[in-house]
Amino acid sequence: MATFAQWVEGARPRTLPNAVAPVVAGTGAAAWLGAASWWKALLALLVAVGFIVGVNYANDYSDGIRGTDDVRAGPLRLVGSKVAAPKAVLTAAIIALAVGAVAGLTLAWFSSPWLIPVGAACIAGAWLYTGGSKPYGYLGLGEVAVFVFFGLVAVLGTQYTQALRVDWVGLTLAVATGCLSSAVLVANNLRDIPTDKVSGKITLAVRLGDAKTRVLFQALLVVAVLLTLALMLATPWCAAGLVALPLAVRAAKPVRSGLGGKDLIPVLKSTGLTMLVWAIAVAAALFVG
């Protein structure tokens, strides 16, 4: 039976910035429109955290029963390492997704019912990433899904539930957040290229190869920086987002240096921290602006 610490590790806490940062950024975008709502922001945060924990456990379950995680360089997987029963991990995934769904239904009730099918699509995306007969995560589409769900949908959805509209500031934040979120997955899949090839998991990193994947990771960070500069057209205060630049440089260093395997694990933490610090700084700038 897995310990509490192993369940926490299985939830992959290094990915939590992918849930928190979009809500922070979206709330900043709503504040720019003069419509920030703390309780709606908290509900959106519950949706995002519930969904990302759910997708992590679902990924653990689906990869585990396929045998994809039997040999890996990354953090502990519950099913793959046989410290938890597949049924228990599946149950944890369902509970986390259900918590996010209830919070999402509440948000939709107070904003717009058309958000319900959007939430349903998010849950389907969470399961089909590595679940089902043809998981899209095995076809090189994982980064696209992260960009859409934890970038566009999460940021613009947060802004919309509070302001009941979106604008170019929200869209710019959504694209930048999507790039940073995708960079986390790119780093993860770069580390796993050797083992994913063996297990038949054809991620985007496997398709591109090691060298091009490293270029992609750095390009995503550069795009986020450029979009931060574009946000200064809304208010010069958005230059505060550049405070995350040293963290981005630190995240990119192991990738530029050609490191692999377990040496790339810290890149996930550094990239997530970059995204979180950036989102907080830009959101604060939009509140001030």
Tab-separated table of C-alpha atoms in Angstrom:
chain	number	residue	atom	x	y	z
A	1	MET	CA	0.000	0.000	0.000
A	2	ALA	CA	1.340	3.409	-0.998
A	3	THR	CA	2.212	5.846	1.768
A	4	PHE	CA	0.719	9.339	1.966
A	5	ALA	CA	4.020	10.785	0.719
A	6	GLN	CA	3.926	8.461	-2.287
A	7	TRP	CA	0.357	9.502	-3.095
A	8	VAL	CA	1.460	13.134	-2.971
A	9	GLU	CA	4.409	12.375	-5.253
A	10	GLY	CA	2.072	10.468	-7.564
A	11	ALA	CA	-0.081	13.588	-7.882
A	12	ARG	CA	3.046	15.236	-9.368
A	13	PRO	CA	3.130	18.470	-7.333
A	14	ARG	CA	5.758	19.897	-9.710
A	15	THR	CA	2.914	20.364	-12.220
A	16	LEU	CA	0.715	22.416	-9.852
A	17	PRO	CA	1.998	25.736	-11.274
A	18	ASN	CA	0.311	24.633	-14.522
A	19	ALA	CA	-2.983	24.865	-12.624
A	20	VAL	CA	-2.320	27.882	-10.405
A	21	ALA	CA	-0.623	30.217	-12.910
A	22	PRO	CA	-3.498	30.283	-15.469
A	23	VAL	CA	-6.004	31.215	-12.756
A	24	VAL	CA	-3.726	33.947	-11.429
A	25	ALA	CA	-3.194	35.285	-14.954
A	26	GLY	CA	-6.899	35.088	-15.799
A	27	THR	CA	-7.821	36.917	-12.607
A	28	GLY	CA	-5.300	39.618	-13.510
A	29	ALA	CA	-6.972	39.893	-16.913
A	30	ALA	CA	-10.363	40.226	-15.212
A	31	ALA	CA	-8.930	42.920	-12.932
A	32	TRP	CA	-7.773	44.791	-16.037
A	33	LEU	CA	-11.459	44.914	-17.025
A	34	GLY	CA	-12.394	46.020	-13.500
A	35	ALA	CA	-14.209	42.803	-12.684
A	36	ALA	CA	-11.968	40.623	-10.492
A	37	SER	CA	-13.870	38.361	-8.079
A	38	TRP	CA	-11.967	36.560	-5.331
A	39	TRP	CA	-14.536	33.809	-4.760
A	40	LYS	CA	-14.833	33.039	-8.467
A	41	ALA	CA	-11.029	32.961	-8.659
A	42	LEU	CA	-10.963	30.415	-5.829
A	43	LEU	CA	-13.556	28.265	-7.600
A	44	ALA	CA	-11.543	28.457	-10.824
A	45	LEU	CA	-8.453	27.442	-8.869
A	46	LEU	CA	-10.306	24.434	-7.472
A	47	VAL	CA	-11.322	23.452	-11.003
A	48	ALA	CA	-7.762	23.740	-12.300
A	49	VAL	CA	-6.140	21.894	-9.391
A	50	GLY	CA	-8.781	19.168	-9.440
A	51	PHE	CA	-8.311	18.633	-13.157
A	52	ILE	CA	-4.510	18.598	-13.129
A	53	VAL	CA	-4.338	16.174	-10.190
A	54	GLY	CA	-6.997	14.080	-11.925
A	55	VAL	CA	-5.114	13.966	-15.215
A	56	ASN	CA	-1.877	13.080	-13.407
A	57	TYR	CA	-3.478	10.145	-11.619
A	58	ALA	CA	-5.309	9.098	-14.797
A	59	ASN	CA	-2.006	9.234	-16.666
A	60	ASP	CA	-0.373	7.163	-13.919
A	61	TYR	CA	-3.163	4.585	-14.167
A	62	SER	CA	-3.292	4.328	-17.978
A	63	ASP	CA	0.474	4.271	-18.503
A	64	GLY	CA	0.834	1.843	-15.613
A	65	ILE	CA	-1.557	-0.783	-16.940
A	66	ARG	CA	0.035	-0.479	-20.402
A	67	GLY	CA	3.490	-1.069	-18.947
A	68	THR	CA	4.779	2.269	-20.239
A	69	ASP	CA	6.101	3.212	-16.783
A	70	ASP	CA	7.870	-0.071	-16.024
A	71	VAL	CA	11.204	1.621	-16.766
A	72	ARG	CA	11.486	5.408	-16.425
A	73	ALA	CA	13.906	8.123	-15.374
A	74	GLY	CA	11.295	10.416	-13.878
A	75	PRO	CA	9.598	10.659	-10.475
A	76	LEU	CA	7.640	7.812	-8.879
A	77	ARG	CA	4.628	6.409	-10.669
A	78	LEU	CA	2.221	4.574	-8.402
A	79	VAL	CA	0.992	1.843	-10.741
A	80	GLY	CA	4.224	1.419	-12.700
A	81	SER	CA	6.264	0.938	-9.527
A	82	LYS	CA	3.524	-1.313	-8.075
A	83	VAL	CA	3.189	0.627	-4.811
A	84	ALA	CA	-0.552	1.162	-5.411
A	85	ALA	CA	-3.256	-0.915	-7.058
A	86	PRO	CA	-4.466	0.349	-10.460
A	87	LYS	CA	-8.053	0.508	-9.173
A	88	ALA	CA	-7.019	2.751	-6.272
A	89	VAL	CA	-5.194	5.154	-8.599
A	90	LEU	CA	-8.160	5.208	-10.988
A	91	THR	CA	-10.459	6.010	-8.061
A	92	ALA	CA	-8.174	8.875	-7.016
A	93	ALA	CA	-8.305	10.245	-10.562
A	94	ILE	CA	-12.108	10.087	-10.643
A	95	ILE	CA	-12.407	11.825	-7.264
A	96	ALA	CA	-10.053	14.647	-8.290
A	97	LEU	CA	-11.861	15.165	-11.598
A	98	ALA	CA	-15.226	15.102	-9.810
A	99	VAL	CA	-14.085	17.817	-7.392
A	100	GLY	CA	-13.030	19.960	-10.343
A	101	ALA	CA	-16.315	19.241	-12.126
A	102	VAL	CA	-18.456	20.316	-9.147
A	103	ALA	CA	-16.483	23.558	-8.832
A	104	GLY	CA	-16.839	24.076	-12.577
A	105	LEU	CA	-20.598	23.537	-12.506
A	106	THR	CA	-20.850	26.118	-9.731
A	107	LEU	CA	-18.872	28.617	-11.804
A	108	ALA	CA	-21.049	27.925	-14.844
A	109	TRP	CA	-24.195	28.477	-12.748
A	110	PHE	CA	-23.016	31.965	-11.797
A	111	SER	CA	-21.652	32.917	-15.219
A	112	SER	CA	-22.858	31.022	-18.300
A	113	PRO	CA	-24.204	27.500	-18.952
A	114	TRP	CA	-22.194	27.160	-22.180
A	115	LEU	CA	-19.138	26.627	-19.982
A	116	ILE	CA	-20.499	23.192	-19.031
A	117	PRO	CA	-19.595	21.524	-22.361
A	118	VAL	CA	-16.182	23.213	-22.153
A	119	GLY	CA	-15.666	21.557	-18.771
A	120	ALA	CA	-16.835	18.223	-20.184
A	121	ALA	CA	-14.276	18.568	-22.972
A	122	CYS	CA	-11.570	19.203	-20.354
A	123	ILE	CA	-12.492	16.007	-18.508
A	124	ALA	CA	-12.514	14.033	-21.750
A	125	GLY	CA	-9.125	15.501	-22.612
A	126	ALA	CA	-7.799	14.503	-19.198
A	127	TRP	CA	-8.813	10.874	-19.682
A	128	LEU	CA	-7.957	10.475	-23.371
A	129	TYR	CA	-4.436	11.881	-22.929
A	130	THR	CA	-3.149	8.407	-22.132
A	131	GLY	CA	-6.449	6.526	-21.742
A	132	GLY	CA	-8.699	4.841	-24.273
A	133	SER	CA	-7.735	2.778	-27.299
A	134	LYS	CA	-5.935	5.637	-29.103
A	135	PRO	CA	-4.515	8.065	-26.509
A	136	TYR	CA	-3.526	11.352	-28.131
A	137	GLY	CA	-0.542	11.664	-25.772
A	138	TYR	CA	0.955	8.709	-27.683
A	139	LEU	CA	0.470	10.538	-30.989
A	140	GLY	CA	2.518	13.637	-30.206
A	141	LEU	CA	-0.455	15.866	-29.337
A	142	GLY	CA	0.118	16.249	-25.598
A	143	GLU	CA	1.731	19.686	-25.858
A	144	VAL	CA	-1.123	20.933	-28.046
A	145	ALA	CA	-3.655	19.783	-25.451
A	146	VAL	CA	-1.735	21.430	-22.611
A	147	PHE	CA	-1.542	24.672	-24.601
A	148	VAL	CA	-5.300	24.595	-25.180
A	149	PHE	CA	-6.553	23.391	-21.783
A	150	PHE	CA	-4.008	24.919	-19.394
A	151	GLY	CA	-3.402	27.985	-21.535
A	152	LEU	CA	-6.315	29.215	-23.624
A	153	VAL	CA	-9.204	27.570	-21.787
A	154	ALA	CA	-7.893	28.091	-18.242
A	155	VAL	CA	-6.873	31.746	-18.612
A	156	LEU	CA	-9.736	32.919	-20.812
A	157	GLY	CA	-12.215	30.823	-18.825
A	158	THR	CA	-11.061	32.441	-15.591
A	159	GLN	CA	-11.305	35.911	-17.097
A	160	TYR	CA	-14.735	35.211	-18.572
A	161	THR	CA	-16.297	33.800	-15.407
A	162	GLN	CA	-15.347	37.006	-13.597
A	163	ALA	CA	-15.746	39.692	-16.274
A	164	LEU	CA	-18.253	37.898	-18.559
A	165	ARG	CA	-16.069	38.853	-21.516
A	166	VAL	CA	-12.509	38.431	-22.754
A	167	ASP	CA	-10.127	40.871	-24.439
A	168	TRP	CA	-6.717	40.991	-26.136
A	169	VAL	CA	-4.945	41.221	-22.778
A	170	GLY	CA	-6.569	37.974	-21.676
A	171	LEU	CA	-5.740	36.306	-24.998
A	172	THR	CA	-2.090	37.422	-24.800
A	173	LEU	CA	-1.852	36.079	-21.257
A	174	ALA	CA	-3.498	32.836	-22.371
A	175	VAL	CA	-1.012	32.258	-25.204
A	176	ALA	CA	1.983	33.076	-22.982
A	177	THR	CA	0.696	30.793	-20.230
A	178	GLY	CA	0.037	28.054	-22.769
A	179	CYS	CA	3.630	28.318	-24.002
A	180	LEU	CA	5.048	28.050	-20.499
A	181	SER	CA	2.687	25.200	-19.608
A	182	SER	CA	3.645	23.325	-22.763
A	183	ALA	CA	7.328	23.909	-21.957
A	184	VAL	CA	6.883	21.908	-18.751
A	185	LEU	CA	5.579	18.932	-20.732
A	186	VAL	CA	8.277	19.347	-23.376
A	187	ALA	CA	10.938	19.122	-20.656
A	188	ASN	CA	9.234	16.052	-19.202
A	189	ASN	CA	9.039	14.310	-22.569
A	190	LEU	CA	12.602	15.307	-23.475
A	191	ARG	CA	13.786	13.437	-20.385
A	192	ASP	CA	11.707	10.394	-21.310
A	193	ILE	CA	12.663	10.084	-24.999
A	194	PRO	CA	14.760	6.887	-24.530
A	195	THR	CA	12.162	5.028	-22.447
A	196	ASP	CA	9.172	6.312	-24.459
A	197	LYS	CA	10.747	4.992	-27.669
A	198	VAL	CA	11.083	1.550	-26.140
A	199	SER	CA	7.506	1.495	-24.797
A	200	GLY	CA	5.964	2.802	-28.028
A	201	LYS	CA	4.847	6.131	-26.577
A	202	ILE	CA	5.367	8.415	-29.575
A	203	THR	CA	5.360	11.843	-27.930
A	204	LEU	CA	6.187	15.055	-29.776
A	205	ALA	CA	9.698	14.824	-28.321
A	206	VAL	CA	10.131	11.347	-29.782
A	207	ARG	CA	8.910	12.607	-33.161
A	208	LEU	CA	11.181	15.662	-33.164
A	209	GLY	CA	14.217	14.007	-31.650
A	210	ASP	CA	16.475	15.235	-28.879
A	211	ALA	CA	18.050	18.266	-30.587
A	212	LYS	CA	14.844	19.777	-32.011
A	213	THR	CA	12.981	19.204	-28.740
A	214	ARG	CA	15.609	21.270	-26.928
A	215	VAL	CA	15.117	24.068	-29.472
A	216	LEU	CA	11.338	23.878	-29.008
A	217	PHE	CA	11.648	24.202	-25.234
A	218	GLN	CA	13.746	27.346	-25.508
A	219	ALA	CA	11.501	28.800	-28.232
A	220	LEU	CA	8.442	28.476	-25.983
A	221	LEU	CA	10.225	30.448	-23.260
A	222	VAL	CA	11.255	33.153	-25.750
A	223	VAL	CA	7.671	33.529	-27.021
A	224	ALA	CA	6.450	34.031	-23.435
A	225	VAL	CA	9.046	36.783	-22.937
A	226	LEU	CA	8.028	38.513	-26.183
A	227	LEU	CA	4.358	38.405	-25.215
A	228	THR	CA	5.245	39.934	-21.848
A	229	LEU	CA	6.764	42.864	-23.731
A	230	ALA	CA	3.574	43.090	-25.818
A	231	LEU	CA	1.513	43.360	-22.624
A	232	MET	CA	3.373	46.574	-21.849
A	233	LEU	CA	1.147	48.151	-24.515
A	234	ALA	CA	-1.688	47.735	-22.018
A	235	THR	CA	0.311	49.107	-19.086
A	236	PRO	CA	4.066	49.579	-18.636
A	237	TRP	CA	3.651	47.899	-15.245
A	238	CYS	CA	3.582	44.559	-17.097
A	239	ALA	CA	7.357	44.847	-17.372
A	240	ALA	CA	7.212	43.345	-13.876
A	241	GLY	CA	6.730	39.987	-15.594
A	242	LEU	CA	10.390	40.111	-16.633
A	243	VAL	CA	11.270	39.389	-12.999
A	244	ALA	CA	10.821	35.734	-13.981
A	245	LEU	CA	13.485	35.961	-16.694
A	246	PRO	CA	16.380	34.724	-14.479
A	247	LEU	CA	14.264	31.696	-13.547
A	248	ALA	CA	13.620	30.998	-17.227
A	249	VAL	CA	17.357	31.190	-17.928
A	250	ARG	CA	17.994	28.749	-15.079
A	251	ALA	CA	15.335	26.383	-16.432
A	252	ALA	CA	16.840	26.453	-19.919
A	253	LYS	CA	20.454	25.918	-18.840
A	254	PRO	CA	20.329	22.091	-18.450
A	255	VAL	CA	18.416	21.859	-21.734
A	256	ARG	CA	20.981	23.999	-23.587
A	257	SER	CA	23.804	22.051	-21.978
A	258	GLY	CA	22.583	18.760	-23.417
A	259	LEU	CA	21.846	17.100	-20.080
A	260	GLY	CA	19.435	14.167	-20.036
A	261	GLY	CA	17.678	11.625	-17.834
A	262	LYS	CA	17.346	12.507	-14.169
A	263	ASP	CA	19.436	15.654	-14.716
A	264	LEU	CA	16.402	17.148	-16.463
A	265	ILE	CA	14.010	16.616	-13.538
A	266	PRO	CA	14.877	20.023	-11.965
A	267	VAL	CA	13.913	21.676	-15.278
A	268	LEU	CA	10.250	20.882	-14.590
A	269	LYS	CA	10.399	22.613	-11.218
A	270	SER	CA	12.281	25.621	-12.592
A	271	THR	CA	9.916	26.011	-15.549
A	272	GLY	CA	6.861	25.740	-13.309
A	273	LEU	CA	8.336	28.303	-10.931
A	274	THR	CA	9.064	30.608	-13.873
A	275	MET	CA	5.430	30.394	-14.945
A	276	LEU	CA	4.082	30.988	-11.442
A	277	VAL	CA	6.316	33.981	-10.672
A	278	TRP	CA	5.565	35.448	-14.101
A	279	ALA	CA	1.794	35.060	-13.641
A	280	ILE	CA	1.820	36.641	-10.186
A	281	ALA	CA	3.954	39.576	-11.349
A	282	VAL	CA	1.866	40.275	-14.466
A	283	ALA	CA	-1.436	39.879	-12.599
A	284	ALA	CA	-0.239	42.316	-9.936
A	285	ALA	CA	0.792	44.736	-12.706
A	286	LEU	CA	-2.691	44.548	-14.245
A	287	PHE	CA	-4.304	45.175	-10.849
A	288	VAL	CA	-2.138	48.287	-10.474
A	289	GLY	CA	-2.679	49.342	-14.081
